[in-house]
Amino acid sequence: MFPLSSQKKYWTFNNEQHLNELRKKQNEKFQETHGEAEAEDNRLDYFLDSSEERLLLKQYEIYLNDFCRRFEPTMPKCVVGTSFHYFKRFYLHNSPMDFHPKEILATCVYLACKVEEFNVSIGQFVNNIKGDRNKAMDIILSNELLLMQHLNYYLTVHNPYRPIEGFLIDIKTRSSLTNAERLRQHIDDFIEKSFFTDACLLYAPSQIALAAVLHAASREQENLDSYVTDILFNGAREKLPLLVEAIRKIRLMVKQYEIPPRDKVKTIEKKLEKCRNQENNPDSEIYKERMRKMFCDDDLEIDLQANSAADMSVLNMSH
């Protein structure tokens, strides 16, 4: 039940301003921690600001969706939704300068596969990633526990898909709408677009589902207002004003979503390569040394320099 869930209690927020404050706080925290050597004026040019971070993460949400869409075997919708939740939650409390989104992205999807019981092995999973799959496997497995820790181990996600099925069954049974199945494609398109917004961090899955159904009806030149007021909320009309306002805001968020400009994203990515935390960069010597200390005891020394297979590179997921 969503009202009693950890999602409702810990991962549903009052407004977009609260989300932006959390993100800005992480940006400032990173700059304070890693910017001691930089003069105040230079920080603006050297580090990403919070608006640049948002553009970057929006682009990687597109990569996440594309990766899930191309995944073989075909990925259930619930895995895609849960992946988005994990990705968005992680970056409410972390800066992409600290943990590069291309590495966290794949870990979010892999963890979502497990939680949603979409049974694919790590070998099957990395077969969907371009580039060195052994390196990708190392990155994903080394980040899995980190991701769970930053999600506070609240891994159960309530997606809008079940409420959608409930609404469609109810519409077929109790409304005058004919052939409710024709709404499905519009609903799916709306839900997909909603994951590019912050709607899942602000509204209940049932509200997002109903917004999708009403949007789909309007696209089919149908009107379900009487279904909502006279059937769905018959006897609970006092709740209608809040519901109507929530649905209006969700639909507006989806309508106003804009794809980030690719040229700006490329500039931000170049900037990120210089200012990212090298301790969390699998290509850096600092990272390799840390891994060496973690996995090597006094009786066993592994020369990472001599073994190029152990050199974990970035995940190639942006093409």
CSV table of N, CA, C and O in Angstrom, one decimal, residues 218-286:
chain,number,residue,atom,x,y,z
A,218,SER,N,-8.3,12.6,-23.6
A,218,SER,CA,-8.4,13.8,-24.3
A,218,SER,C,-7.8,13.7,-25.7
A,218,SER,O,-8.3,14.3,-26.7
A,219,ARG,N,-6.7,12.9,-25.8
A,219,ARG,CA,-6.1,12.6,-27.1
A,219,ARG,C,-7.0,11.9,-28.0
A,219,ARG,O,-6.9,12.0,-29.2
A,220,GLU,N,-7.9,11.1,-27.4
A,220,GLU,CA,-8.9,10.4,-28.2
A,220,GLU,C,-10.2,11.1,-28.4
A,220,GLU,O,-11.3,10.5,-28.7
A,221,GLN,N,-10.2,12.4,-28.0
A,221,GLN,CA,-11.4,13.2,-28.1
A,221,GLN,C,-12.6,12.7,-27.2
A,221,GLN,O,-13.7,12.7,-27.6
A,222,GLU,N,-12.2,12.1,-26.1
A,222,GLU,CA,-13.1,11.6,-25.1
A,222,GLU,C,-13.0,12.4,-23.8
A,222,GLU,O,-12.0,13.0,-23.6
A,223,ASN,N,-14.1,12.4,-23.1
A,223,ASN,CA,-14.2,13.1,-21.8
A,223,ASN,C,-14.6,12.2,-20.7
A,223,ASN,O,-15.6,11.6,-20.7
A,224,LEU,N,-13.7,12.0,-19.7
A,224,LEU,CA,-13.9,11.2,-18.6
A,224,LEU,C,-14.2,11.9,-17.3
A,224,LEU,O,-14.1,11.4,-16.2
A,225,ASP,N,-14.5,13.2,-17.4
A,225,ASP,CA,-14.8,14.0,-16.2
A,225,ASP,C,-15.9,13.4,-15.4
A,225,ASP,O,-15.8,13.4,-14.1
A,226,SER,N,-17.0,13.1,-16.0
A,226,SER,CA,-18.1,12.5,-15.3
A,226,SER,C,-17.8,11.2,-14.6
A,226,SER,O,-18.3,10.9,-13.5
A,227,TYR,N,-16.9,10.4,-15.2
A,227,TYR,CA,-16.5,9.2,-14.6
A,227,TYR,C,-15.7,9.4,-13.3
A,227,TYR,O,-16.0,8.8,-12.3
A,228,VAL,N,-14.9,10.5,-13.3
A,228,VAL,CA,-14.1,10.8,-12.2
A,228,VAL,C,-15.0,11.4,-11.1
A,228,VAL,O,-14.9,10.9,-9.9
A,229,THR,N,-15.8,12.3,-11.4
A,229,THR,CA,-16.6,13.0,-10.4
A,229,THR,C,-17.8,12.2,-9.9
A,229,THR,O,-18.1,12.1,-8.7
A,230,ASP,N,-18.5,11.5,-10.8
A,230,ASP,CA,-19.8,10.8,-10.4
A,230,ASP,C,-19.6,9.4,-10.0
A,230,ASP,O,-20.4,8.8,-9.3
A,231,ILE,N,-18.5,8.7,-10.5
A,231,ILE,CA,-18.3,7.3,-10.3
A,231,ILE,C,-17.1,7.1,-9.4
A,231,ILE,O,-17.2,6.5,-8.3
A,232,LEU,N,-16.0,7.6,-9.8
A,232,LEU,CA,-14.7,7.3,-9.1
A,232,LEU,C,-14.7,7.9,-7.7
A,232,LEU,O,-14.3,7.3,-6.7
A,233,PHE,N,-15.2,9.2,-7.6
A,233,PHE,CA,-15.2,9.9,-6.3
A,233,PHE,C,-16.6,10.1,-5.8
A,233,PHE,O,-16.8,11.1,-5.1
A,234,ASN,N,-17.5,9.3,-6.2
A,234,ASN,CA,-18.9,9.4,-5.7
A,234,ASN,C,-18.8,9.1,-4.2
A,234,ASN,O,-18.4,8.1,-3.7
A,235,GLY,N,-19.3,10.1,-3.4
A,235,GLY,CA,-19.2,10.0,-1.9
A,235,GLY,C,-18.0,10.5,-1.3
A,235,GLY,O,-17.8,10.5,-0.1
A,236,ALA,N,-17.0,11.0,-2.1
A,236,ALA,CA,-15.8,11.6,-1.6
A,236,ALA,C,-15.4,12.8,-2.3
A,236,ALA,O,-14.2,13.0,-2.7
A,237,ARG,N,-16.4,13.6,-2.6
A,237,ARG,CA,-16.2,14.8,-3.5
A,237,ARG,C,-15.3,15.8,-2.8
A,237,ARG,O,-14.7,16.7,-3.5
A,238,GLU,N,-15.2,15.8,-1.5
A,238,GLU,CA,-14.3,16.8,-0.8
A,238,GLU,C,-12.9,16.6,-1.2
A,238,GLU,O,-12.1,17.5,-1.0
A,239,LYS,N,-12.5,15.4,-1.7
A,239,LYS,CA,-11.1,15.1,-2.1
A,239,LYS,C,-10.9,15.6,-3.6
A,239,LYS,O,-9.7,15.6,-4.0
A,240,LEU,N,-11.9,16.0,-4.3
A,240,LEU,CA,-11.7,16.3,-5.7
A,240,LEU,C,-10.9,17.5,-6.0
A,240,LEU,O,-10.0,17.5,-6.9
A,241,PRO,N,-11.0,18.6,-5.2
A,241,PRO,CA,-10.2,19.8,-5.5
A,241,PRO,C,-8.7,19.5,-5.5
A,241,PRO,O,-7.9,19.9,-6.4
A,242,LEU,N,-8.2,18.8,-4.5
A,242,LEU,CA,-6.8,18.5,-4.4
A,242,LEU,C,-6.4,17.5,-5.5
A,242,LEU,O,-5.3,17.7,-6.1
A,243,LEU,N,-7.2,16.6,-5.8
A,243,LEU,CA,-6.9,15.7,-6.9
A,243,LEU,C,-6.8,16.4,-8.3
A,243,LEU,O,-5.9,16.2,-9.0
A,244,VAL,N,-7.8,17.3,-8.5
A,244,VAL,CA,-7.8,18.0,-9.8
A,244,VAL,C,-6.6,18.9,-9.9
A,244,VAL,O,-5.9,18.9,-11.0
A,245,GLU,N,-6.1,19.5,-8.8
A,245,GLU,CA,-4.9,20.3,-8.8
A,245,GLU,C,-3.7,19.5,-9.1
A,245,GLU,O,-2.8,19.9,-9.9
A,246,ALA,N,-3.6,18.3,-8.4
A,246,ALA,CA,-2.5,17.4,-8.6
A,246,ALA,C,-2.4,17.0,-10.1
A,246,ALA,O,-1.3,17.0,-10.7
A,247,ILE,N,-3.5,16.6,-10.7
A,247,ILE,CA,-3.5,16.1,-12.0
A,247,ILE,C,-3.2,17.2,-13.0
A,247,ILE,O,-2.4,17.0,-14.0
A,248,ARG,N,-3.6,18.4,-12.7
A,248,ARG,CA,-3.3,19.6,-13.6
A,248,ARG,C,-1.8,19.8,-13.6
A,248,ARG,O,-1.2,20.0,-14.6
A,249,LYS,N,-1.2,19.7,-12.4
A,249,LYS,CA,0.3,20.0,-12.3
A,249,LYS,C,1.1,18.9,-12.9
A,249,LYS,O,2.1,19.2,-13.6
A,250,ILE,N,0.6,17.6,-12.8
A,250,ILE,CA,1.4,16.5,-13.4
A,250,ILE,C,1.3,16.7,-14.9
A,250,ILE,O,2.4,16.5,-15.6
A,251,ARG,N,0.1,17.0,-15.5
A,251,ARG,CA,0.0,17.1,-16.9
A,251,ARG,C,0.8,18.3,-17.4
A,251,ARG,O,1.4,18.2,-18.5
A,252,LEU,N,0.9,19.4,-16.6
A,252,LEU,CA,1.7,20.5,-17.0
A,252,LEU,C,3.2,20.2,-17.0
A,252,LEU,O,3.9,20.6,-17.9
A,253,MET,N,3.6,19.5,-16.0
A,253,MET,CA,5.0,19.1,-15.9
A,253,MET,C,5.4,18.3,-17.2
A,253,MET,O,6.5,18.5,-17.7
A,254,VAL,N,4.6,17.3,-17.6
A,254,VAL,CA,4.9,16.5,-18.7
A,254,VAL,C,4.9,17.4,-20.0
A,254,VAL,O,5.7,17.2,-20.9
A,255,LYS,N,3.9,18.3,-20.1
A,255,LYS,CA,3.8,19.1,-21.3
A,255,LYS,C,5.0,20.1,-21.4
A,255,LYS,O,5.5,20.3,-22.5
A,256,GLN,N,5.5,20.6,-20.3
A,256,GLN,CA,6.6,21.6,-20.3
A,256,GLN,C,8.0,21.0,-20.4
A,256,GLN,O,8.9,21.7,-20.5
A,257,TYR,N,8.1,19.6,-20.3
A,257,TYR,CA,9.4,19.0,-20.3
A,257,TYR,C,10.1,19.3,-21.7
A,257,TYR,O,9.5,19.2,-22.7
A,258,GLU,N,11.4,19.7,-21.6
A,258,GLU,CA,12.2,20.0,-22.8
A,258,GLU,C,13.4,19.1,-22.7
A,258,GLU,O,14.1,18.9,-21.7
A,259,ILE,N,13.8,18.5,-23.9
A,259,ILE,CA,15.0,17.8,-24.0
A,259,ILE,C,16.2,18.7,-23.9
A,259,ILE,O,16.2,19.8,-24.5
A,260,PRO,N,17.2,18.4,-23.1
A,260,PRO,CA,18.3,19.3,-22.9
A,260,PRO,C,19.1,19.5,-24.2
A,260,PRO,O,19.3,18.6,-25.0
A,261,PRO,N,19.5,20.7,-24.5
A,261,PRO,CA,20.3,21.0,-25.7
A,261,PRO,C,21.6,20.2,-25.7
A,261,PRO,O,22.4,20.2,-24.8
A,262,ARG,N,21.8,19.4,-26.8
A,262,ARG,CA,22.9,18.5,-26.9
A,262,ARG,C,24.2,19.2,-26.8
A,262,ARG,O,25.2,18.7,-26.2
A,263,ASP,N,24.3,20.4,-27.4
A,263,ASP,CA,25.6,21.1,-27.4
A,263,ASP,C,26.0,21.6,-26.0
A,263,ASP,O,27.2,21.5,-25.6
A,264,LYS,N,25.0,22.0,-25.2
A,264,LYS,CA,25.2,22.4,-23.8
A,264,LYS,C,25.7,21.2,-23.0
A,264,LYS,O,26.6,21.3,-22.2
A,265,VAL,N,25.0,20.1,-23.2
A,265,VAL,CA,25.4,18.9,-22.5
A,265,VAL,C,26.8,18.4,-22.8
A,265,VAL,O,27.5,18.1,-21.9
A,266,LYS,N,27.2,18.5,-24.0
A,266,LYS,CA,28.6,18.1,-24.4
A,266,LYS,C,29.6,19.0,-23.7
A,266,LYS,O,30.6,18.6,-23.2
A,267,THR,N,29.3,20.3,-23.6
A,267,THR,CA,30.2,21.3,-22.9
A,267,THR,C,30.2,20.9,-21.4
A,267,THR,O,31.3,20.9,-20.8
A,268,ILE,N,29.1,20.6,-20.8
A,268,ILE,CA,29.0,20.2,-19.4
A,268,ILE,C,29.8,18.9,-19.2
A,268,ILE,O,30.5,18.8,-18.2
A,269,GLU,N,29.7,18.0,-20.1
A,269,GLU,CA,30.4,16.7,-19.9
A,269,GLU,C,31.9,16.9,-19.9
A,269,GLU,O,32.7,16.2,-19.2
A,270,LYS,N,32.4,17.8,-20.8
A,270,LYS,CA,33.8,18.1,-20.8
A,270,LYS,C,34.3,18.7,-19.5
A,270,LYS,O,35.4,18.4,-19.0
A,271,LYS,N,33.5,19.6,-19.0
A,271,LYS,CA,33.8,20.3,-17.8
A,271,LYS,C,33.8,19.3,-16.6
A,271,LYS,O,34.6,19.3,-15.7
A,272,LEU,N,32.9,18.3,-16.7
A,272,LEU,CA,32.7,17.3,-15.6
A,272,LEU,C,34.0,16.4,-15.5
A,272,LEU,O,34.4,16.1,-14.4
A,273,GLU,N,34.6,16.1,-16.7
A,273,GLU,CA,35.8,15.3,-16.7
A,273,GLU,C,36.9,15.9,-15.9
A,273,GLU,O,37.8,15.2,-15.4
A,274,LYS,N,36.9,17.2,-15.9
A,274,LYS,CA,38.0,17.9,-15.2
A,274,LYS,C,37.7,18.1,-13.7
A,274,LYS,O,38.6,18.0,-12.9
A,275,CYS,N,36.4,18.3,-13.3
A,275,CYS,CA,36.1,18.6,-11.9
A,275,CYS,C,35.6,17.4,-11.1
A,275,CYS,O,35.3,17.6,-9.9
A,276,ARG,N,35.4,16.3,-11.8
A,276,ARG,CA,34.8,15.2,-11.0
A,276,ARG,C,35.7,14.7,-9.9
A,276,ARG,O,36.9,14.8,-10.0
A,277,ASN,N,35.2,14.0,-8.9
A,277,ASN,CA,36.0,13.5,-7.9
A,277,ASN,C,36.8,12.3,-8.4
A,277,ASN,O,36.2,11.2,-8.7
A,278,GLN,N,38.1,12.4,-8.4
A,278,GLN,CA,38.9,11.4,-9.0
A,278,GLN,C,39.0,10.1,-8.1
A,278,GLN,O,39.3,9.0,-8.6
A,279,GLU,N,38.6,10.2,-6.9
A,279,GLU,CA,38.5,9.0,-6.0
A,279,GLU,C,37.4,8.1,-6.5
A,279,GLU,O,37.5,6.9,-6.1
A,280,ASN,N,36.5,8.6,-7.2
A,280,ASN,CA,35.4,7.8,-7.7
A,280,ASN,C,35.4,7.6,-9.2
A,280,ASN,O,34.4,7.1,-9.8
A,281,ASN,N,36.5,7.9,-9.8
A,281,ASN,CA,36.7,7.7,-11.2
A,281,ASN,C,37.5,6.5,-11.5
A,281,ASN,O,38.7,6.4,-11.2
A,282,PRO,N,36.8,5.4,-12.1
A,282,PRO,CA,37.5,4.1,-12.3
A,282,PRO,C,38.8,4.2,-13.2
A,282,PRO,O,39.6,3.3,-13.2
A,283,ASP,N,38.9,5.3,-13.9
A,283,ASP,CA,40.1,5.5,-14.8
A,283,ASP,C,41.3,6.2,-14.0
A,283,ASP,O,42.4,6.2,-14.6
A,284,SER,N,41.0,6.7,-12.8
A,284,SER,CA,42.1,7.5,-12.2
A,284,SER,C,43.0,6.6,-11.4
A,284,SER,O,42.6,5.5,-10.9
A,285,GLU,N,44.2,7.0,-11.2
A,285,GLU,CA,45.2,6.3,-10.4
A,285,GLU,C,44.8,6.2,-8.9
A,285,GLU,O,45.1,5.2,-8.2
A,286,ILE,N,44.2,7.3,-8.4
A,286,ILE,CA,43.7,7.3,-7.0
A,286,ILE,C,42.7,6.2,-6.8
A,286,ILE,O,42.7,5.5,-5.8
